[in-house]
Short mmCIF file of C-alpha atoms and ligand atoms in Angstrom, two decimals:
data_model
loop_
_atom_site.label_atom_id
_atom_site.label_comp_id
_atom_site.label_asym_id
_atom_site.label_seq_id
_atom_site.Cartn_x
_atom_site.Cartn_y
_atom_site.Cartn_z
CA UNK A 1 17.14 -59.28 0.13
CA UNK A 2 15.81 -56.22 -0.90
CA UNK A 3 19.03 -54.23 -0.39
CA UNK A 4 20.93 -56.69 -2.62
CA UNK A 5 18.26 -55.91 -4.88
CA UNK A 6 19.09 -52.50 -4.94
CA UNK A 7 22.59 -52.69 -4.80
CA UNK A 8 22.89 -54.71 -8.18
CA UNK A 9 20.43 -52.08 -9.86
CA UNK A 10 23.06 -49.50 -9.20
CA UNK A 11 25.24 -48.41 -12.21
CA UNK A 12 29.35 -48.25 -11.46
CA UNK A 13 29.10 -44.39 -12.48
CA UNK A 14 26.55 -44.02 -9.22
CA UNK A 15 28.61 -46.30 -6.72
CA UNK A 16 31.85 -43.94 -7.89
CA UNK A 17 29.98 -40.45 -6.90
CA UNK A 18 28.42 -41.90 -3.61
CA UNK A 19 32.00 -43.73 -2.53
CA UNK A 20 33.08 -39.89 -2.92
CA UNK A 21 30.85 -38.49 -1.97
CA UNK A 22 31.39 -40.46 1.47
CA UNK A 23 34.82 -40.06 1.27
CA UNK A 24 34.65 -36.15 1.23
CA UNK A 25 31.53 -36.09 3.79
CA UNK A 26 34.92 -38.20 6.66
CA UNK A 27 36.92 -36.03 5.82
CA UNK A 28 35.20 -32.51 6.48
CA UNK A 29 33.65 -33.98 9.62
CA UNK A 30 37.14 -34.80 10.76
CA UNK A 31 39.26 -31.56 9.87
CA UNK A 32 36.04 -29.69 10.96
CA UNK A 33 34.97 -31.14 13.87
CA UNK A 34 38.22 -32.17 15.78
CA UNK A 35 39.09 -29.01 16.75
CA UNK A 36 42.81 -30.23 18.47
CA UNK A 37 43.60 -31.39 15.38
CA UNK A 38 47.51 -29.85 14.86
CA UNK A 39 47.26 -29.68 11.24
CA UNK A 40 44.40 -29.37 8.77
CA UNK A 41 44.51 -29.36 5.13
CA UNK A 42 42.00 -27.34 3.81
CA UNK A 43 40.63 -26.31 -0.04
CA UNK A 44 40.67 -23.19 0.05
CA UNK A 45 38.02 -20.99 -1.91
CA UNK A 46 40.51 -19.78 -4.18
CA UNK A 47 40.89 -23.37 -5.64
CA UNK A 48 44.34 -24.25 -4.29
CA UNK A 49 45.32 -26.18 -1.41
CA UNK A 50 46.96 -25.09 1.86
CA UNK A 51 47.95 -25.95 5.20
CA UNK A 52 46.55 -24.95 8.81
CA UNK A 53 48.41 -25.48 11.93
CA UNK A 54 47.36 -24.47 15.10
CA UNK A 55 49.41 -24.54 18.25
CA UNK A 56 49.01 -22.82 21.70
CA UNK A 57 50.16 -19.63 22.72
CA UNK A 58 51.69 -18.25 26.52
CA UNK A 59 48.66 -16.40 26.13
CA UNK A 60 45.39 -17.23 27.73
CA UNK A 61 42.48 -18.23 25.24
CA UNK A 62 44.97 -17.29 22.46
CA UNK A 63 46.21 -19.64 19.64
CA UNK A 64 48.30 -19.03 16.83
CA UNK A 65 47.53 -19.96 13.03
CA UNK A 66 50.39 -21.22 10.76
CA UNK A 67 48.72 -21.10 7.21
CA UNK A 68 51.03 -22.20 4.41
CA UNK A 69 49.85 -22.76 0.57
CA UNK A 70 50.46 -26.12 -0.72
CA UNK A 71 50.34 -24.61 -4.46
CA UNK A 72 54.26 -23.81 -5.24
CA UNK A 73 53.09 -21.03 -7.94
CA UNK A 74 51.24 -19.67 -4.72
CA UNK A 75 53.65 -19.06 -2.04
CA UNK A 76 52.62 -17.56 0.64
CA UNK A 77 52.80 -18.40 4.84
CA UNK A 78 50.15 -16.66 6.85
CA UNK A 79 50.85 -15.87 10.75
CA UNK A 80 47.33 -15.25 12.80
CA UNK A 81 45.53 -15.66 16.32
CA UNK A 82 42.72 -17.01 17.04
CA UNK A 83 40.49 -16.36 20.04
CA UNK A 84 37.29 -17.05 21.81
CA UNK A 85 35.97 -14.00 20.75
CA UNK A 86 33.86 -13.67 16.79
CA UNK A 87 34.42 -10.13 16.40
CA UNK A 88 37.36 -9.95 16.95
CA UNK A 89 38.42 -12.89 14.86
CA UNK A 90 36.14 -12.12 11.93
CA UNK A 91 38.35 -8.73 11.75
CA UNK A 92 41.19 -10.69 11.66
CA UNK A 93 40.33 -13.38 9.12
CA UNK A 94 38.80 -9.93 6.86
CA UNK A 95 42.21 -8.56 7.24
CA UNK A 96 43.99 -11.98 6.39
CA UNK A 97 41.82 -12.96 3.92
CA UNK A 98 41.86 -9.61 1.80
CA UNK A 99 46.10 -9.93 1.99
CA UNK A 100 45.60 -13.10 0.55
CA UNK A 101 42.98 -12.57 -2.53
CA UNK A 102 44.81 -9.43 -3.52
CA UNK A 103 48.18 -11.39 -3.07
CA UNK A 104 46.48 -14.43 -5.33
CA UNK A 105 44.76 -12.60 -7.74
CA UNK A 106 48.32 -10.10 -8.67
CA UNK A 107 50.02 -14.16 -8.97
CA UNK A 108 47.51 -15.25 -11.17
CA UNK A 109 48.04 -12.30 -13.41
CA UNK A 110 51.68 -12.99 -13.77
CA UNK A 111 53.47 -15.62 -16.46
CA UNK A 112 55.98 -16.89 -14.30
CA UNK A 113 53.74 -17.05 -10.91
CA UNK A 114 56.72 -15.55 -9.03
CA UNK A 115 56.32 -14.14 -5.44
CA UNK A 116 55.70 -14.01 -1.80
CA UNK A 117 53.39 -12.90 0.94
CA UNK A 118 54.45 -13.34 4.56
CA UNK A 119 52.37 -12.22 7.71
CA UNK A 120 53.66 -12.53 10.99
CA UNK A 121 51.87 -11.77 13.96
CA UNK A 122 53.32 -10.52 17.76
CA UNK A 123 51.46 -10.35 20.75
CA UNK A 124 52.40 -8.05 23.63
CA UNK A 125 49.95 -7.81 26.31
CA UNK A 126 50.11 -4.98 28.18
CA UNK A 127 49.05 -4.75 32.11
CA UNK A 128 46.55 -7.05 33.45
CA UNK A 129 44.24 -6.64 30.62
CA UNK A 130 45.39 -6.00 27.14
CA UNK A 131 46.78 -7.62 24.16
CA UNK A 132 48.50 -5.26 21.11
CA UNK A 133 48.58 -7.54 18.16
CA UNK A 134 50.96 -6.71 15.64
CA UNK A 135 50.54 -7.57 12.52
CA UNK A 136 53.98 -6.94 9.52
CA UNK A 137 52.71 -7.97 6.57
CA UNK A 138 55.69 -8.53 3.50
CA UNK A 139 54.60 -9.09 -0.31
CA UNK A 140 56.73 -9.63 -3.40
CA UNK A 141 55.95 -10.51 -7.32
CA UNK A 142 59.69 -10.32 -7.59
CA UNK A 143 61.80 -10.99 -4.88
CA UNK A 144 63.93 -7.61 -5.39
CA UNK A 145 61.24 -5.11 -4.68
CA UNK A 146 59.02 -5.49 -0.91
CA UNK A 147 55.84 -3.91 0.00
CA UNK A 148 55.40 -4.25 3.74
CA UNK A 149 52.98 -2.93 6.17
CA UNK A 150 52.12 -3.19 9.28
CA UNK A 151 48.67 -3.46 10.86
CA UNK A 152 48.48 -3.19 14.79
CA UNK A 153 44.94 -4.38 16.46
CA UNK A 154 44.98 -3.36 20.56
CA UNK A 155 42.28 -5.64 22.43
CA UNK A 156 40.73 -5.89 25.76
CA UNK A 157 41.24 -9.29 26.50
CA UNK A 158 38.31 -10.03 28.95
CA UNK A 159 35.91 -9.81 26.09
CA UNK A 160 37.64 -8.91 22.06
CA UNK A 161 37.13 -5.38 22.06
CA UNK A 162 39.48 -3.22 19.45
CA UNK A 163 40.54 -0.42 21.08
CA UNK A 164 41.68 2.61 19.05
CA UNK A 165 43.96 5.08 20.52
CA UNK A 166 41.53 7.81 21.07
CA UNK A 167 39.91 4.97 23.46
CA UNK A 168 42.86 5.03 25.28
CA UNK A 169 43.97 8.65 25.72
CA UNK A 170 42.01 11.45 27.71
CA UNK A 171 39.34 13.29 25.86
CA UNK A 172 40.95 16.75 25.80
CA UNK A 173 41.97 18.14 22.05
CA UNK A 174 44.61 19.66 23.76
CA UNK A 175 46.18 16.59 25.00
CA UNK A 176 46.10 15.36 21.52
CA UNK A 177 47.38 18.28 19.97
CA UNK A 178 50.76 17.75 22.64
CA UNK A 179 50.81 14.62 21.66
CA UNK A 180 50.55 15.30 17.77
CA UNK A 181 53.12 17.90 18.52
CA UNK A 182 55.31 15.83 20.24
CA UNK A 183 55.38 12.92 17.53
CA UNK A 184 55.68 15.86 14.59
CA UNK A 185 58.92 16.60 16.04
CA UNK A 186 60.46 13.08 16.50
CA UNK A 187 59.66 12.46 12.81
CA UNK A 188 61.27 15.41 11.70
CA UNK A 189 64.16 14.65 13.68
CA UNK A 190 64.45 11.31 12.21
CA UNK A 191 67.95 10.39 10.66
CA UNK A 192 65.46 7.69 8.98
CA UNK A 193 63.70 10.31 7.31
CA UNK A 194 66.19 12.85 6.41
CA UNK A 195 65.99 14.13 3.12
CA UNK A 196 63.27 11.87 1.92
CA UNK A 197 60.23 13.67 2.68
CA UNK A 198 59.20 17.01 3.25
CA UNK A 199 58.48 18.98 6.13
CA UNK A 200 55.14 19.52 4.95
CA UNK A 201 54.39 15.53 4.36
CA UNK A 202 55.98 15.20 7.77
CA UNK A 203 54.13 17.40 9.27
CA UNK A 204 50.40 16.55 7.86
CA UNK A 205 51.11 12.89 8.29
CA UNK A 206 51.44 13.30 12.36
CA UNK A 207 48.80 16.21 12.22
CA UNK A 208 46.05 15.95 15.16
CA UNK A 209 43.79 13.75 12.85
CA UNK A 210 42.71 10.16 14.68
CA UNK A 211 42.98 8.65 11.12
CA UNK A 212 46.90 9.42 11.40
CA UNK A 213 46.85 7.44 14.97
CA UNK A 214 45.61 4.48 13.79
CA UNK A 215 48.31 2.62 13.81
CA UNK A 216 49.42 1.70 17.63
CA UNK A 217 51.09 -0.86 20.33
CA UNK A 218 51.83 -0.66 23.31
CA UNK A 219 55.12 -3.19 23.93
CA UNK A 220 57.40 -2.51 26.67
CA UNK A 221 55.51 -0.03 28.29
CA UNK A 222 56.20 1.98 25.08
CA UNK A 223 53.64 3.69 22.93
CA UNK A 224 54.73 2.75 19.84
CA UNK A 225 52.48 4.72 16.52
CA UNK A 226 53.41 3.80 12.96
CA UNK A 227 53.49 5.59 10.05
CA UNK A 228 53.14 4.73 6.62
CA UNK A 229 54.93 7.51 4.21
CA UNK A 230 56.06 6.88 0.79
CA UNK A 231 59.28 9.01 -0.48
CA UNK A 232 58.32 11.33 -2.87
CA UNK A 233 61.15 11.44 -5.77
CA UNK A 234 61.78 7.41 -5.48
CA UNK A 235 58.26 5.90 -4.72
CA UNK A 236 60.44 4.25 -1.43
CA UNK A 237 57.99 3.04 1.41
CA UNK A 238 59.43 4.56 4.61
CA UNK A 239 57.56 3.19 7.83
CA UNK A 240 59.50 5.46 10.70
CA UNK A 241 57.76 4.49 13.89
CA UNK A 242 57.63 6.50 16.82
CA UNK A 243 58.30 5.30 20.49
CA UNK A 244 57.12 7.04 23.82
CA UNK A 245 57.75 6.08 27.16
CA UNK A 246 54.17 5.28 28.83
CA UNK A 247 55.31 7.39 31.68
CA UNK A 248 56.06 10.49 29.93
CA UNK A 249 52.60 10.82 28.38
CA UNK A 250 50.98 9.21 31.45
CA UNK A 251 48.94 12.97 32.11
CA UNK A 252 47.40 12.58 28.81
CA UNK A 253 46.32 8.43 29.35
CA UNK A 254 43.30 7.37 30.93
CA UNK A 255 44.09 5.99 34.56
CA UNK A 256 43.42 2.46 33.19
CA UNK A 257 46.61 2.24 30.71
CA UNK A 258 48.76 4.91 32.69
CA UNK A 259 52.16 3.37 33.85
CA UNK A 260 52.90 2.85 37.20
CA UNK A 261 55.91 4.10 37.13
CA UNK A 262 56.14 7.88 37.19
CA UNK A 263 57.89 10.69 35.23
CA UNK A 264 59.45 13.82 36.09
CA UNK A 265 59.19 15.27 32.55
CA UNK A 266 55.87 14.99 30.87
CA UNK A 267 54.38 15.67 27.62
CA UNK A 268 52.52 18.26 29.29
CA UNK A 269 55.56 19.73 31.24
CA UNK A 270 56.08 23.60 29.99
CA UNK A 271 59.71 24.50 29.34
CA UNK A 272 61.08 26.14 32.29
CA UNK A 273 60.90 29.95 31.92
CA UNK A 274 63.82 31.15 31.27
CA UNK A 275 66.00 32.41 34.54
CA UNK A 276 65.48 36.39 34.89
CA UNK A 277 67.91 38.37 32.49
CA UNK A 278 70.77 37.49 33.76
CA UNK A 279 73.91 40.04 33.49
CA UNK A 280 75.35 39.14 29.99
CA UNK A 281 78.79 37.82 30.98
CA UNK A 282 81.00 40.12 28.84
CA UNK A 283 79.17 43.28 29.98
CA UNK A 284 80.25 45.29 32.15
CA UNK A 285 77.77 47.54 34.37
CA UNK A 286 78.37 50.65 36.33
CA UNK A 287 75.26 52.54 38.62
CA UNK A 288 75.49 56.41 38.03
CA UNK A 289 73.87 57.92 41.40
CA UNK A 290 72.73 61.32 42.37
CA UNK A 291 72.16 62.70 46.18
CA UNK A 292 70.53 65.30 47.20
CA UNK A 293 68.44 66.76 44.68
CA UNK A 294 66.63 67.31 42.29
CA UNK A 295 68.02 70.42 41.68
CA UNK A 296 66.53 73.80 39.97
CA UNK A 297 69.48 73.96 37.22
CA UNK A 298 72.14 71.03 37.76
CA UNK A 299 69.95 68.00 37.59
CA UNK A 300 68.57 69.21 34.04
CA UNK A 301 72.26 69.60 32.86
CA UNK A 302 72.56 66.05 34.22
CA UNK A 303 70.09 64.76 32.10
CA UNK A 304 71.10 66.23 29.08
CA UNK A 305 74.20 64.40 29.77
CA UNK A 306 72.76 61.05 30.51
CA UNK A 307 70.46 61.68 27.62
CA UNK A 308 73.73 62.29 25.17
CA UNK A 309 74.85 58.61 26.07
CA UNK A 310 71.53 56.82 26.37
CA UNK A 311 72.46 56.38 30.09
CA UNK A 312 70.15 55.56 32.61
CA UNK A 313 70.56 56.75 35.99
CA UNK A 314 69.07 56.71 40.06
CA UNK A 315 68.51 60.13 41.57
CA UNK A 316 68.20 59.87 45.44
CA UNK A 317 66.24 62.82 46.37
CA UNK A 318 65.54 64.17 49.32
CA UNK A 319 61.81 65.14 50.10
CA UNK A 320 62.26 68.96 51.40
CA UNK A 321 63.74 69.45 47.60
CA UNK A 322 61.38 67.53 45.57
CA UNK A 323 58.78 69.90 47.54
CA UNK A 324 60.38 72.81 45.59
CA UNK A 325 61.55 71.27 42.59
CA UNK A 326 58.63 69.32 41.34
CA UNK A 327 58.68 69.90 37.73
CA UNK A 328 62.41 68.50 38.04
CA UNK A 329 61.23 65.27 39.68
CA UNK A 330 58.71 64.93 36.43
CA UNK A 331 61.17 65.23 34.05
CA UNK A 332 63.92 62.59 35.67
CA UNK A 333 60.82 60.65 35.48
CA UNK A 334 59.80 61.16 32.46
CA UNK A 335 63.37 60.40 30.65
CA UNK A 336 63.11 56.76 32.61
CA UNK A 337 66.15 57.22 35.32
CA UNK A 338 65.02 55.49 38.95
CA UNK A 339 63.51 57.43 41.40
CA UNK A 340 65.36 56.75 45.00
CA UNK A 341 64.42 57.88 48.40
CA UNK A 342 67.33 59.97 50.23
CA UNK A 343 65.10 60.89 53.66
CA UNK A 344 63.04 64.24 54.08
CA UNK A 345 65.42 66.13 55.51
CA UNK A 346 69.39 64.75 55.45
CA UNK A 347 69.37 64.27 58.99
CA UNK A 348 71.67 61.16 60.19
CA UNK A 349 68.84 58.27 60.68
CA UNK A 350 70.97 56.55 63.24
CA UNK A 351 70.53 59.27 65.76
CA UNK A 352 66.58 59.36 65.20
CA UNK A 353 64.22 57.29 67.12
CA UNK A 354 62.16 54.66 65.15
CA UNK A 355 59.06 57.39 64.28
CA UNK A 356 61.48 59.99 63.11
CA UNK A 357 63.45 57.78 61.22
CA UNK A 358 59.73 56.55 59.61
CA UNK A 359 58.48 60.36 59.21
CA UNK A 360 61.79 61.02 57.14
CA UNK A 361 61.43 57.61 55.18
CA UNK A 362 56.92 58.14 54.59
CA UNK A 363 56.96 61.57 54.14
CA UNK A 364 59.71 61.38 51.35
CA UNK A 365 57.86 58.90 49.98
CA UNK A 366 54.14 60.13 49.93
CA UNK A 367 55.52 63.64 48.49
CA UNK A 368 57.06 61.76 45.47
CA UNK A 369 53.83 59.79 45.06
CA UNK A 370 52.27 63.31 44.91
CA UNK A 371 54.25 64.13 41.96
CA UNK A 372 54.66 61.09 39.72
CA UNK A 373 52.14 59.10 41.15
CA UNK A 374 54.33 56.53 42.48
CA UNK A 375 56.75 55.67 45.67
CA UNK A 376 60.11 55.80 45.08
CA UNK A 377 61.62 52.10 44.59
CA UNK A 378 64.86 52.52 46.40
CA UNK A 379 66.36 54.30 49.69
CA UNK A 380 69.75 55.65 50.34
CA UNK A 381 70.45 56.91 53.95
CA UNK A 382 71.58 60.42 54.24
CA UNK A 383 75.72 60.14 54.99
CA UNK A 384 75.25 56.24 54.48
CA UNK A 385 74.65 56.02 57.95
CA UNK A 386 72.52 53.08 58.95
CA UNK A 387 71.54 50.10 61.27
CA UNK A 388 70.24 47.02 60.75
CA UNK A 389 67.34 48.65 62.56
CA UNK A 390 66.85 51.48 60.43
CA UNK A 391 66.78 49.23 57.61
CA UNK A 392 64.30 47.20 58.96
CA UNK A 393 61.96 49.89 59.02
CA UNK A 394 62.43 51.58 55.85
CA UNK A 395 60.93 48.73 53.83
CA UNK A 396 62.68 49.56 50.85
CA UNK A 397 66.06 47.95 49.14
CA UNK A 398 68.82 50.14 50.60
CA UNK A 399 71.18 50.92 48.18
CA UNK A 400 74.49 52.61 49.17
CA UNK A 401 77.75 53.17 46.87
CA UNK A 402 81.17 51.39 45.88
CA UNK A 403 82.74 54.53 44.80
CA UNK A 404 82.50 57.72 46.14
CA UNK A 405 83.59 60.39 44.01
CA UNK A 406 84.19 63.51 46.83
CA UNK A 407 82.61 65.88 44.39
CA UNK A 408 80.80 67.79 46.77
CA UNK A 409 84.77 68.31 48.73
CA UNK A 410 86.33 69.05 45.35
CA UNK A 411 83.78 70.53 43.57
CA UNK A 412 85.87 70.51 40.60
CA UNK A 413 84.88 69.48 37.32
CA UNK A 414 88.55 67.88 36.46
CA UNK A 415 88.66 66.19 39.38
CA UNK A 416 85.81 63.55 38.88
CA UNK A 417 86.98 61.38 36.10
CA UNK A 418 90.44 60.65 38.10
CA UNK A 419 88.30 59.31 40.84
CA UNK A 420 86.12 57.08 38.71
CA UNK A 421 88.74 56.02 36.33
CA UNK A 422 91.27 54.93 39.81
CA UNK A 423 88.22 52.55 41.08
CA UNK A 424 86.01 51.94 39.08
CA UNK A 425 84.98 48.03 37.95
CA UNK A 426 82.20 45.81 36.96
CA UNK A 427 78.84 46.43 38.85
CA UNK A 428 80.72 49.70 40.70
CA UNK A 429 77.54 52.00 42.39
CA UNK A 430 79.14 55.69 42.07
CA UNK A 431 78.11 58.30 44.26
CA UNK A 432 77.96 61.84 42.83
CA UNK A 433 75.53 64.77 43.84
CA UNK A 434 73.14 66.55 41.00
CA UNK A 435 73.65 70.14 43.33
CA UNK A 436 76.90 70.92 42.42
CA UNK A 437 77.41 72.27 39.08
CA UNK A 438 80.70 71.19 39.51
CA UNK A 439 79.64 67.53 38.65
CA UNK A 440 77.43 68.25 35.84
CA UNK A 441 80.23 70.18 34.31
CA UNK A 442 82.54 66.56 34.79
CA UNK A 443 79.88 64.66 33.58
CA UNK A 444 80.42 64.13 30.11
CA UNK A 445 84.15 63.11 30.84
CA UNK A 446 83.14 60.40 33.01
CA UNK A 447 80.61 59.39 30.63
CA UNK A 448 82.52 59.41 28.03
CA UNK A 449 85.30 57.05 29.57
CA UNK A 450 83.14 54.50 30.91
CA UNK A 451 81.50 54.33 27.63
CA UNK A 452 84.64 53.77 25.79
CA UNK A 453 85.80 50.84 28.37
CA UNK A 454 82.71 49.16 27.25
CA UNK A 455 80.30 49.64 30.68
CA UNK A 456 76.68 49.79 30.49
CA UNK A 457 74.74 52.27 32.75
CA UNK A 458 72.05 50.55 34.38
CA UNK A 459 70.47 51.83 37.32
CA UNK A 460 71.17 50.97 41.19
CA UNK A 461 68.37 48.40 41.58
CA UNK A 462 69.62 46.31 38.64
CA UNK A 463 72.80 45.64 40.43
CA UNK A 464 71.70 45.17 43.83
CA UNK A 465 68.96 42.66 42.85
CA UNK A 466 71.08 40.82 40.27
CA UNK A 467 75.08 41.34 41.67
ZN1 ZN B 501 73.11 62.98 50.75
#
């Protein structure tokens, strides 16, 4: 009784707001409380109406949002996940949500309410553990010119947490300095950037600055890092990206996101060094040697010689001399020719037992230390003679000769460039003596030949360790 009572006191305007009221009240518990409901249609707060559909993805606790406006002068379809975790998706619906106002409120500003904003989303999880989300946003007012971005989120999927790249890589500057490096060089190699931007805007946009790296993904086990760069002349948006191979840069991950698979060639490998100078291929090299010195008066002539053509030389001296001829061993020394070892006293080594053939070898050895302060770094037997024994015990490189010039049988200044000119070749070891005055006299001749026919005089030890 008493509710009839009140119902007929009710005016038709009341009954109309309540009925809606009611109305509304069904329909946000329904779209707001049936959470498996495919498709929603919301107000949104920008006073237009749009569509939410949300289906599952492969990827655990992950589901996709389809947003579409229902408002034709506001087209736009939004692409976005959706997971169990609030920080995560309240950075995500900022990110979405800011696309869209700025997207609405440039529309709204326009006569003819022409345009487009697109945002897909891909996710590419990445070992047991992680997700990168990649976000390419597209946005037109005119259907001829694009703005696009991209916005890349990389999440530990065990409990939401954005991970930036620093998060991800060792903490050594160095390491990021490679890596920075490394990345400077693919984009200035880039056939996408050629010509567009400078070196300089190339360079600073890849510098090792974590505000430059904050765009990242990881998708088939790929670091990929994007870059947002506009062309300088044309106001074009270039977005190069750069891909690594997770194994390459492995040394500079943290064990957690290294790949499994390994790498030969790392970010950190240093070039090879490059292979000891090797003999340049269209230079030919000929070893100028001297026995039996040094001499009082010859071996200075020689070196004037050698000096004339820049030529360096080896002087095999025998101890018993460089006892009297000190001064001369000094000044070989000085102008930079090799200092070789030719025994004490000449005597055949193959006839001496093992301490002799050491007395000949040490003494020589400690009385050309007592000059120049150092051993000599090269031995020539007396006569050539040898055994593999007495090489054995010598401890030095023997060095003996490809061309032997009989000087000390001719002694005859004419006769030594016939010799030289008949056999000499590439990486020939002559034998002459600095005693005879003979061969200093012939000296320039020879020199002057070999010089002409394009040789290089190097001395004995640079052919025998390099042939
Ligand atoms: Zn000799």
């Amino acid at each position: 009784m008493k509710k009839e009572r009140l119902q007929k006191k009710r005016t038709p305007w009341l009954e109309v707001t309540l009925t809606c009221s009611i109305v509304l009240l069904i329909y946000i518990i329904i779209t707001f409380t049936i959470d498996n409901s495919i498709v929603q249609n919301i107000i949104s707060a920008n006073n237009h109406q749009s569509t939410i559909e949300v289906t599952d993805t492969d990827f655990e606790n992950i589901k996709m949002t389809l947003e579409t406006s229902n408002d034709s002068s506001l087209s736009y379809r939004l692409v976005y996940p959706k997971t169990e975790f609030e920080t995560f998706n309240e950075t995500v619906h900022k990110y979405i949500t800011d696309a869209k106002n700025n997207y609405i409120s440039n529309i709204r500003k326009k006569d003819d309410k022409e345009g487009h904003l697109n945002i897909d989303c891909t996710i590419y999880p990445y070992k047991e553990n992680y997700y990168s989300i990649v976000f390419s946003k597209i946005e037109t007012y005119d259907f001829s010119n694009y703005d696009t971005q991209v916005q890349t989120y990389f999440i530990d999927k065990n409990n939401g947490n954005m991970l930036q790249l620093h998060n991800i890589l060792t903490d050594n500057a160095s390491h990021f300095t490679a890596l920075s490096k490394y990345v400077q060089n693919q984009l200035l190699q880039s056939k996408e950037l050629a010509g567009k931007i400078t070196k300089d805007t190339i360079v600073k946009a890849a510098s090792a600055n974590w505000k430059n790296y904050s765009q990242f993904a990881i998708i088939n086990n790929q670091l990929v890092l994007y870059f947002n760069l506009t062309n300088e002349q044309t106001g074009e948006q270039l977005q190069p990206t750069v891909k690594i191979n997770i194994p390459f840069i492995n040394p500079i991950m943290l064990n957690e996101f290294q790949s499994k698979q390994k790498s030969s060639k790392t970010i950190l490998t240093k070039p090879k060094p490059k292979p000891k100078q090797s003999p340049k291929k269209n230079v030919k090299r000929v070893a100028l040697t001297f026995d039996d010195g040094p001499h009082k008066t010859v071996t200075k002539e020689i070196l004037k010689v050698l000096d004339k053509y820049d030529a360096k030389a080896t002087f095999f001296m025998l101890g018993n001399q460089v006892k009297k001829n000190k001064d001369v061993l000094k000044e070989v020394k000085k102008r930079g020719h090799e200092i070789g070892n030719h025994s004490y006293s000449h005597k055949n080594l193959t006839k001496l037992k093992p301490e002799q053939v050491l007395l000949e070898v040490k003494s020589t050895n400690a009385v050309i230390k007592s000059v120049i302060g150092e051993e000599a770094t090269v031995f020539r037997p007396p006569y050539g003679a040898t055994t593999d024994e007495v090489d054995e015990l010598v401890k030095l490189p023997v060095a003996l000769w490809t061309v032997d010039t009989l000087d000390w049988k001719y002694r005859n200044k004419n006769k030594l460039l016939p010799v030289v000119k008949n056999s000499v070749r590439n990486n020939s070891i002559i034998l002459m003596h600095d005693i005879h005055q003979s061969t200093a006299d012939g000296l320039d001749s020879v020199l002057a030949y070999l010089k002409k026919q394009g040789y290089e005089f190097v001395t004995v030890s640079e052919i025998i360790e390099n042939p």
